[in-house]
Amino acid sequence: MPITIADVASRAGVSKTTVSRVLNGKGEVDESTAARVRRVIDELGYTPSARAVNLARGHTRVIGMLVPSLIWPWMGEIVQGAVDVVEAEGYGLLLFTCNRGAESMRQFSAQVSGKAFDGLLAIEPEGTLDYLADLYAGGLPVVLIDDRGDKPLMPSVGTTNRAGGALAARHLVEIGRRRPLVITGSEKFGCTQDRLGGFADVFAAAGHPVDPRFVMEGDFTYDCGSQAIRRALDLGLEFDSVFAHNDLSAAGALQGLRQAGRAVPDDVALVGFDDIVHAAHTEPPLTTIRQPMRQMGEMAARRLIAHFDGTPLTSEPNILSTTLVVRSSTMPA
């Protein structure tokens, strides 16, 4: 049977509380008693539970991470970035998803109430931003990885969505494209507005304003990309390029163009957004705007752990830059 703190207390003739105080070095036990307890610990070979010791000290050395789901292609990159930092700093990670909706959130809330972790990294599940803000306001250290461009009033890490849209437009203008079709994400997301705004500004400045008829609202899925191409062609819209607001919808657009007999990039140049792993392996490989997903996870974790070490958390966001990755969907090999 494993040796317990009760065994140590019984052999040393003290209470379990006294043993706990010796283990935690709280200095509330006289030296002779503390020496006796330490001697018994050595004799019995007692090894205290790291979790029990940390709880007694008022922290768990565990970080919670809340994400909507793990099925999005870029989610693993963000989580891996966070894990790399968390493990290197000697913390554990407790991962929560919202795959089961309200039931998942009830279980998560129970863990929050039970103080199962010292702080939280979050990629906002749909409709939880106010709840996360309340947790932060209530004293839980929270850092949001702001993939939606919501610009929350809490510590966050984000990326340059507007500048990313401008990079896509500038590239298309430079290669001579003048009539872009834009396949957006859901219009309720800040990142959608920013990507479209940055893109439209560059084309307007070049003397080729984006026609609102050429802006197709999507939902960041493969199917929305292929459907947008079919809808644009059915409407008789003549376009020489496509800017899709993520790589999944860009891949769908690529399929739609292929089915319609439009060659990429000769007839239509195509740009995505994210630079997921799949983007380099489409046919042709996809030009895209790279979001530094892994670095976003790393920075969020570093910011939270720096707070544990005494650096105050503020609502000022950390913003990482997007970059253009040119491949064959805009430039023939």
PDB file of C-alpha atoms in Angstrom, residues 46-252:
ATOM      1  CA  TYR A  46       6.862   9.177   1.590  1.00  0.00           C
ATOM      2  CA  THR A  47       6.487  11.134  -1.680  1.00  0.00           C
ATOM      3  CA  PRO A  48       3.785  13.812  -1.546  1.00  0.00           C
ATOM      4  CA  SER A  49       1.408  14.234  -4.464  1.00  0.00           C
ATOM      5  CA  ALA A  50       2.503  17.191  -6.570  1.00  0.00           C
ATOM      6  CA  ARG A  51      -1.141  18.131  -7.043  1.00  0.00           C
ATOM      7  CA  ALA A  52      -1.811  18.041  -3.309  1.00  0.00           C
ATOM      8  CA  VAL A  53       1.239  20.174  -2.554  1.00  0.00           C
ATOM      9  CA  ASN A  54       0.333  22.721  -5.201  1.00  0.00           C
ATOM     10  CA  LEU A  55      -3.254  22.938  -4.001  1.00  0.00           C
ATOM     11  CA  ALA A  56      -2.015  23.504  -0.478  1.00  0.00           C
ATOM     12  CA  ARG A  57       0.137  26.344  -1.797  1.00  0.00           C
ATOM     13  CA  GLY A  58      -2.866  27.902  -3.521  1.00  0.00           C
ATOM     14  CA  HIS A  59      -2.112  26.944  -7.121  1.00  0.00           C
ATOM     15  CA  THR A  60      -2.298  23.873  -9.343  1.00  0.00           C
ATOM     16  CA  ARG A  61       0.415  24.512 -11.965  1.00  0.00           C
ATOM     17  CA  VAL A  62      -2.257  23.535 -14.476  1.00  0.00           C
ATOM     18  CA  ILE A  63      -3.502  25.787 -17.281  1.00  0.00           C
ATOM     19  CA  GLY A  64      -6.965  25.318 -18.761  1.00  0.00           C
ATOM     20  CA  MET A  65      -7.576  25.672 -22.493  1.00  0.00           C
ATOM     21  CA  LEU A  66     -11.074  26.061 -23.925  1.00  0.00           C
ATOM     22  CA  VAL A  67     -11.643  25.597 -27.682  1.00  0.00           C
ATOM     23  CA  PRO A  68     -14.779  25.167 -29.801  1.00  0.00           C
ATOM     24  CA  SER A  69     -13.629  21.896 -31.388  1.00  0.00           C
ATOM     25  CA  LEU A  70     -10.488  20.173 -32.612  1.00  0.00           C
ATOM     26  CA  ILE A  71     -11.701  19.528 -36.169  1.00  0.00           C
ATOM     27  CA  TRP A  72     -10.758  22.905 -37.719  1.00  0.00           C
ATOM     28  CA  PRO A  73      -7.563  22.420 -39.746  1.00  0.00           C
ATOM     29  CA  TRP A  74      -5.591  25.142 -37.929  1.00  0.00           C
ATOM     30  CA  MET A  75      -6.695  24.278 -34.391  1.00  0.00           C
ATOM     31  CA  GLY A  76      -3.914  21.778 -33.812  1.00  0.00           C
ATOM     32  CA  GLU A  77      -1.276  24.395 -34.636  1.00  0.00           C
ATOM     33  CA  ILE A  78      -2.572  26.810 -32.000  1.00  0.00           C
ATOM     34  CA  VAL A  79      -2.922  24.091 -29.366  1.00  0.00           C
ATOM     35  CA  GLN A  80       0.564  22.748 -30.126  1.00  0.00           C
ATOM     36  CA  GLY A  81       2.054  26.200 -29.776  1.00  0.00           C
ATOM     37  CA  ALA A  82       0.437  26.587 -26.363  1.00  0.00           C
ATOM     38  CA  VAL A  83       1.475  23.084 -25.279  1.00  0.00           C
ATOM     39  CA  ASP A  84       5.110  23.703 -26.262  1.00  0.00           C
ATOM     40  CA  VAL A  85       5.326  26.667 -23.881  1.00  0.00           C
ATOM     41  CA  VAL A  86       3.206  25.201 -21.092  1.00  0.00           C
ATOM     42  CA  GLU A  87       5.234  21.987 -20.904  1.00  0.00           C
ATOM     43  CA  ALA A  88       8.572  23.801 -21.173  1.00  0.00           C
ATOM     44  CA  GLU A  89       7.585  25.906 -18.143  1.00  0.00           C
ATOM     45  CA  GLY A  90       6.629  22.853 -16.077  1.00  0.00           C
ATOM     46  CA  TYR A  91       2.855  23.317 -16.210  1.00  0.00           C
ATOM     47  CA  GLY A  92       0.154  20.859 -17.210  1.00  0.00           C
ATOM     48  CA  LEU A  93      -2.625  21.567 -19.717  1.00  0.00           C
ATOM     49  CA  LEU A  94      -6.300  20.704 -19.200  1.00  0.00           C
ATOM     50  CA  LEU A  95      -8.090  20.849 -22.563  1.00  0.00           C
ATOM     51  CA  PHE A  96     -11.840  21.457 -22.941  1.00  0.00           C
ATOM     52  CA  THR A  97     -13.905  21.427 -26.143  1.00  0.00           C
ATOM     53  CA  CYS A  98     -17.519  22.399 -26.759  1.00  0.00           C
ATOM     54  CA  ASN A  99     -18.385  19.436 -28.956  1.00  0.00           C
ATOM     55  CA  ARG A 100     -21.500  18.701 -26.871  1.00  0.00           C
ATOM     56  CA  GLY A 101     -22.698  22.274 -26.609  1.00  0.00           C
ATOM     57  CA  ALA A 102     -24.342  23.287 -23.346  1.00  0.00           C
ATOM     58  CA  GLU A 103     -23.337  20.047 -21.605  1.00  0.00           C
ATOM     59  CA  SER A 104     -19.673  20.683 -22.422  1.00  0.00           C
ATOM     60  CA  MET A 105     -19.935  24.199 -21.013  1.00  0.00           C
ATOM     61  CA  ARG A 106     -21.577  22.911 -17.813  1.00  0.00           C
ATOM     62  CA  GLN A 107     -18.672  20.551 -17.273  1.00  0.00           C
ATOM     63  CA  PHE A 108     -16.201  23.337 -17.983  1.00  0.00           C
ATOM     64  CA  SER A 109     -17.972  25.655 -15.531  1.00  0.00           C
ATOM     65  CA  ALA A 110     -17.779  22.980 -12.839  1.00  0.00           C
ATOM     66  CA  GLN A 111     -14.007  22.812 -13.343  1.00  0.00           C
ATOM     67  CA  VAL A 112     -13.789  26.599 -13.070  1.00  0.00           C
ATOM     68  CA  SER A 113     -15.764  26.521  -9.806  1.00  0.00           C
ATOM     69  CA  GLY A 114     -13.520  23.745  -8.502  1.00  0.00           C
ATOM     70  CA  LYS A 115     -10.417  25.842  -9.253  1.00  0.00           C
ATOM     71  CA  ALA A 116      -8.987  23.008 -11.340  1.00  0.00           C
ATOM     72  CA  PHE A 117      -6.542  25.345 -13.103  1.00  0.00           C
ATOM     73  CA  ASP A 118      -4.660  28.562 -12.394  1.00  0.00           C
ATOM     74  CA  GLY A 119      -5.553  30.413 -15.589  1.00  0.00           C
ATOM     75  CA  LEU A 120      -7.269  29.971 -18.944  1.00  0.00           C
ATOM     76  CA  LEU A 121      -6.320  30.117 -22.609  1.00  0.00           C
ATOM     77  CA  ALA A 122      -9.406  30.353 -24.826  1.00  0.00           C
ATOM     78  CA  ILE A 123     -10.388  30.258 -28.468  1.00  0.00           C
ATOM     79  CA  GLU A 124     -13.924  31.548 -28.131  1.00  0.00           C
ATOM     80  CA  PRO A 125     -16.646  28.932 -28.621  1.00  0.00           C
ATOM     81  CA  GLU A 126     -19.698  30.461 -30.280  1.00  0.00           C
ATOM     82  CA  GLY A 127     -21.604  32.742 -27.920  1.00  0.00           C
ATOM     83  CA  THR A 128     -19.248  32.525 -24.930  1.00  0.00           C
ATOM     84  CA  LEU A 129     -17.390  35.855 -25.154  1.00  0.00           C
ATOM     85  CA  ASP A 130     -19.474  37.516 -22.413  1.00  0.00           C
ATOM     86  CA  TYR A 131     -19.010  34.494 -20.150  1.00  0.00           C
ATOM     87  CA  LEU A 132     -15.243  34.575 -20.667  1.00  0.00           C
ATOM     88  CA  ALA A 133     -15.226  38.308 -19.955  1.00  0.00           C
ATOM     89  CA  ASP A 134     -17.128  37.647 -16.717  1.00  0.00           C
ATOM     90  CA  LEU A 135     -14.564  35.015 -15.674  1.00  0.00           C
ATOM     91  CA  TYR A 136     -11.779  37.507 -16.296  1.00  0.00           C
ATOM     92  CA  ALA A 137     -13.585  40.280 -14.437  1.00  0.00           C
ATOM     93  CA  GLY A 138     -14.165  37.843 -11.558  1.00  0.00           C
ATOM     94  CA  GLY A 139     -10.447  37.279 -11.103  1.00  0.00           C
ATOM     95  CA  LEU A 140      -9.580  34.283 -13.287  1.00  0.00           C
ATOM     96  CA  PRO A 141      -6.515  35.048 -15.445  1.00  0.00           C
ATOM     97  CA  VAL A 142      -7.698  34.658 -19.067  1.00  0.00           C
ATOM     98  CA  VAL A 143      -5.910  35.169 -22.383  1.00  0.00           C
ATOM     99  CA  LEU A 144      -8.102  34.946 -25.489  1.00  0.00           C
ATOM    100  CA  ILE A 145      -6.669  33.759 -28.795  1.00  0.00           C
ATOM    101  CA  ASP A 146      -8.785  36.045 -30.951  1.00  0.00           C
ATOM    102  CA  ASP A 147      -9.262  34.103 -34.181  1.00  0.00           C
ATOM    103  CA  ARG A 148     -12.485  35.998 -34.998  1.00  0.00           C
ATOM    104  CA  GLY A 149     -11.139  39.528 -34.748  1.00  0.00           C
ATOM    105  CA  ASP A 150     -13.589  40.442 -31.988  1.00  0.00           C
ATOM    106  CA  LYS A 151     -11.080  42.761 -30.240  1.00  0.00           C
ATOM    107  CA  PRO A 152     -12.310  41.826 -26.738  1.00  0.00           C
ATOM    108  CA  LEU A 153     -11.862  43.908 -23.586  1.00  0.00           C
ATOM    109  CA  MET A 154      -9.600  41.296 -22.011  1.00  0.00           C
ATOM    110  CA  PRO A 155      -6.043  40.092 -22.619  1.00  0.00           C
ATOM    111  CA  SER A 156      -5.788  38.662 -26.125  1.00  0.00           C
ATOM    112  CA  VAL A 157      -3.527  37.593 -28.957  1.00  0.00           C
ATOM    113  CA  GLY A 158      -4.639  38.334 -32.489  1.00  0.00           C
ATOM    114  CA  THR A 159      -3.392  38.817 -36.018  1.00  0.00           C
ATOM    115  CA  THR A 160      -3.525  41.494 -38.716  1.00  0.00           C
ATOM    116  CA  ASN A 161      -6.653  40.535 -40.615  1.00  0.00           C
ATOM    117  CA  ARG A 162      -7.042  43.882 -42.364  1.00  0.00           C
ATOM    118  CA  ALA A 163      -3.399  43.981 -43.421  1.00  0.00           C
ATOM    119  CA  GLY A 164      -3.750  40.372 -44.587  1.00  0.00           C
ATOM    120  CA  GLY A 165      -6.642  41.298 -46.853  1.00  0.00           C
ATOM    121  CA  ALA A 166      -4.580  44.182 -48.216  1.00  0.00           C
ATOM    122  CA  LEU A 167      -1.648  41.830 -48.916  1.00  0.00           C
ATOM    123  CA  ALA A 168      -3.920  39.561 -50.952  1.00  0.00           C
ATOM    124  CA  ALA A 169      -5.282  42.480 -52.960  1.00  0.00           C
ATOM    125  CA  ARG A 170      -1.864  44.027 -53.566  1.00  0.00           C
ATOM    126  CA  HIS A 171      -0.560  40.733 -54.931  1.00  0.00           C
ATOM    127  CA  LEU A 172      -3.498  40.355 -57.310  1.00  0.00           C
ATOM    128  CA  VAL A 173      -3.165  43.945 -58.512  1.00  0.00           C
ATOM    129  CA  GLU A 174       0.566  43.461 -59.096  1.00  0.00           C
ATOM    130  CA  ILE A 175      -0.033  40.428 -61.328  1.00  0.00           C
ATOM    131  CA  GLY A 176      -2.586  42.348 -63.389  1.00  0.00           C
ATOM    132  CA  ARG A 177      -5.907  41.115 -61.998  1.00  0.00           C
ATOM    133  CA  ARG A 178      -8.714  43.673 -61.993  1.00  0.00           C
ATOM    134  CA  ARG A 179     -12.035  41.879 -61.395  1.00  0.00           C
ATOM    135  CA  PRO A 180     -11.880  39.917 -58.129  1.00  0.00           C
ATOM    136  CA  LEU A 181     -14.571  37.690 -56.683  1.00  0.00           C
ATOM    137  CA  VAL A 182     -14.479  37.643 -52.870  1.00  0.00           C
ATOM    138  CA  ILE A 183     -15.760  34.677 -50.839  1.00  0.00           C
ATOM    139  CA  THR A 184     -16.065  35.939 -47.281  1.00  0.00           C
ATOM    140  CA  GLY A 185     -16.619  34.307 -43.941  1.00  0.00           C
ATOM    141  CA  SER A 186     -19.695  35.019 -41.854  1.00  0.00           C
ATOM    142  CA  GLU A 187     -20.305  38.767 -41.804  1.00  0.00           C
ATOM    143  CA  LYS A 188     -20.856  38.713 -38.013  1.00  0.00           C
ATOM    144  CA  PHE A 189     -17.142  38.106 -37.412  1.00  0.00           C
ATOM    145  CA  GLY A 190     -14.740  41.002 -37.104  1.00  0.00           C
ATOM    146  CA  CYS A 191     -12.101  39.123 -39.100  1.00  0.00           C
ATOM    147  CA  THR A 192     -14.480  38.955 -42.068  1.00  0.00           C
ATOM    148  CA  GLN A 193     -15.048  42.709 -42.036  1.00  0.00           C
ATOM    149  CA  ASP A 194     -11.333  43.402 -41.634  1.00  0.00           C
ATOM    150  CA  ARG A 195     -10.198  41.069 -44.425  1.00  0.00           C
ATOM    151  CA  LEU A 196     -12.797  42.449 -46.819  1.00  0.00           C
ATOM    152  CA  GLY A 197     -12.051  46.060 -45.821  1.00  0.00           C
ATOM    153  CA  GLY A 198      -8.304  45.751 -46.333  1.00  0.00           C
ATOM    154  CA  PHE A 199      -8.802  44.000 -49.654  1.00  0.00           C
ATOM    155  CA  ALA A 200     -11.370  46.502 -50.965  1.00  0.00           C
ATOM    156  CA  ASP A 201      -9.240  49.501 -49.954  1.00  0.00           C
ATOM    157  CA  VAL A 202      -6.310  48.359 -52.091  1.00  0.00           C
ATOM    158  CA  PHE A 203      -8.444  47.683 -55.168  1.00  0.00           C
ATOM    159  CA  ALA A 204     -10.203  51.036 -54.761  1.00  0.00           C
ATOM    160  CA  ALA A 205      -6.861  52.831 -54.505  1.00  0.00           C
ATOM    161  CA  ALA A 206      -5.744  51.060 -57.684  1.00  0.00           C
ATOM    162  CA  GLY A 207      -8.799  52.429 -59.517  1.00  0.00           C
ATOM    163  CA  HIS A 208     -10.753  49.164 -59.535  1.00  0.00           C
ATOM    164  CA  PRO A 209     -13.369  49.265 -56.753  1.00  0.00           C
ATOM    165  CA  VAL A 210     -14.784  45.890 -55.747  1.00  0.00           C
ATOM    166  CA  ASP A 211     -18.326  45.545 -57.088  1.00  0.00           C
ATOM    167  CA  PRO A 212     -20.665  44.503 -54.200  1.00  0.00           C
ATOM    168  CA  ARG A 213     -22.206  41.907 -56.532  1.00  0.00           C
ATOM    169  CA  PHE A 214     -18.832  40.150 -56.540  1.00  0.00           C
ATOM    170  CA  VAL A 215     -18.805  39.691 -52.751  1.00  0.00           C
ATOM    171  CA  MET A 216     -20.279  36.316 -51.762  1.00  0.00           C
ATOM    172  CA  GLU A 217     -20.904  35.630 -48.091  1.00  0.00           C
ATOM    173  CA  GLY A 218     -19.737  32.184 -47.008  1.00  0.00           C
ATOM    174  CA  ASP A 219     -19.151  30.298 -43.776  1.00  0.00           C
ATOM    175  CA  PHE A 220     -15.484  29.247 -43.989  1.00  0.00           C
ATOM    176  CA  THR A 221     -16.335  25.767 -45.304  1.00  0.00           C
ATOM    177  CA  TYR A 222     -15.230  23.855 -48.398  1.00  0.00           C
ATOM    178  CA  ASP A 223     -18.788  23.733 -49.731  1.00  0.00           C
ATOM    179  CA  CYS A 224     -19.303  27.485 -49.500  1.00  0.00           C
ATOM    180  CA  GLY A 225     -16.300  27.978 -51.779  1.00  0.00           C
ATOM    181  CA  SER A 226     -17.542  25.696 -54.531  1.00  0.00           C
ATOM    182  CA  GLN A 227     -21.104  27.022 -54.207  1.00  0.00           C
ATOM    183  CA  ALA A 228     -19.933  30.634 -54.487  1.00  0.00           C
ATOM    184  CA  ILE A 229     -18.182  29.856 -57.776  1.00  0.00           C
ATOM    185  CA  ARG A 230     -21.287  28.204 -59.191  1.00  0.00           C
ATOM    186  CA  ARG A 231     -23.474  31.110 -58.042  1.00  0.00           C
ATOM    187  CA  ALA A 232     -21.164  33.709 -59.566  1.00  0.00           C
ATOM    188  CA  LEU A 233     -21.051  31.870 -62.896  1.00  0.00           C
ATOM    189  CA  ASP A 234     -24.836  31.375 -62.898  1.00  0.00           C
ATOM    190  CA  LEU A 235     -25.181  35.155 -62.413  1.00  0.00           C
ATOM    191  CA  GLY A 236     -22.929  35.754 -65.405  1.00  0.00           C
ATOM    192  CA  LEU A 237     -20.250  37.531 -63.347  1.00  0.00           C
ATOM    193  CA  GLU A 238     -16.926  37.841 -65.150  1.00  0.00           C
ATOM    194  CA  PHE A 239     -14.005  37.613 -62.715  1.00  0.00           C
ATOM    195  CA  ASP A 240     -10.288  37.033 -63.172  1.00  0.00           C
ATOM    196  CA  SER A 241      -9.380  36.274 -59.549  1.00  0.00           C
ATOM    197  CA  VAL A 242     -10.806  34.968 -56.286  1.00  0.00           C
ATOM    198  CA  PHE A 243      -9.958  35.938 -52.734  1.00  0.00           C
ATOM    199  CA  ALA A 244     -11.396  33.373 -50.291  1.00  0.00           C
ATOM    200  CA  HIS A 245     -11.350  34.262 -46.586  1.00  0.00           C
ATOM    201  CA  ASN A 246      -9.865  30.918 -45.566  1.00  0.00           C
ATOM    202  CA  ASP A 247      -8.058  28.039 -47.211  1.00  0.00           C
ATOM    203  CA  LEU A 248     -10.947  25.586 -46.865  1.00  0.00           C
ATOM    204  CA  SER A 249     -13.288  27.782 -48.895  1.00  0.00           C
ATOM    205  CA  ALA A 250     -10.414  28.470 -51.324  1.00  0.00           C
ATOM    206  CA  ALA A 251     -10.034  24.713 -51.857  1.00  0.00           C
ATOM    207  CA  GLY A 252     -13.765  24.530 -52.523  1.00  0.00           C
TER     208      GLY A 252
END
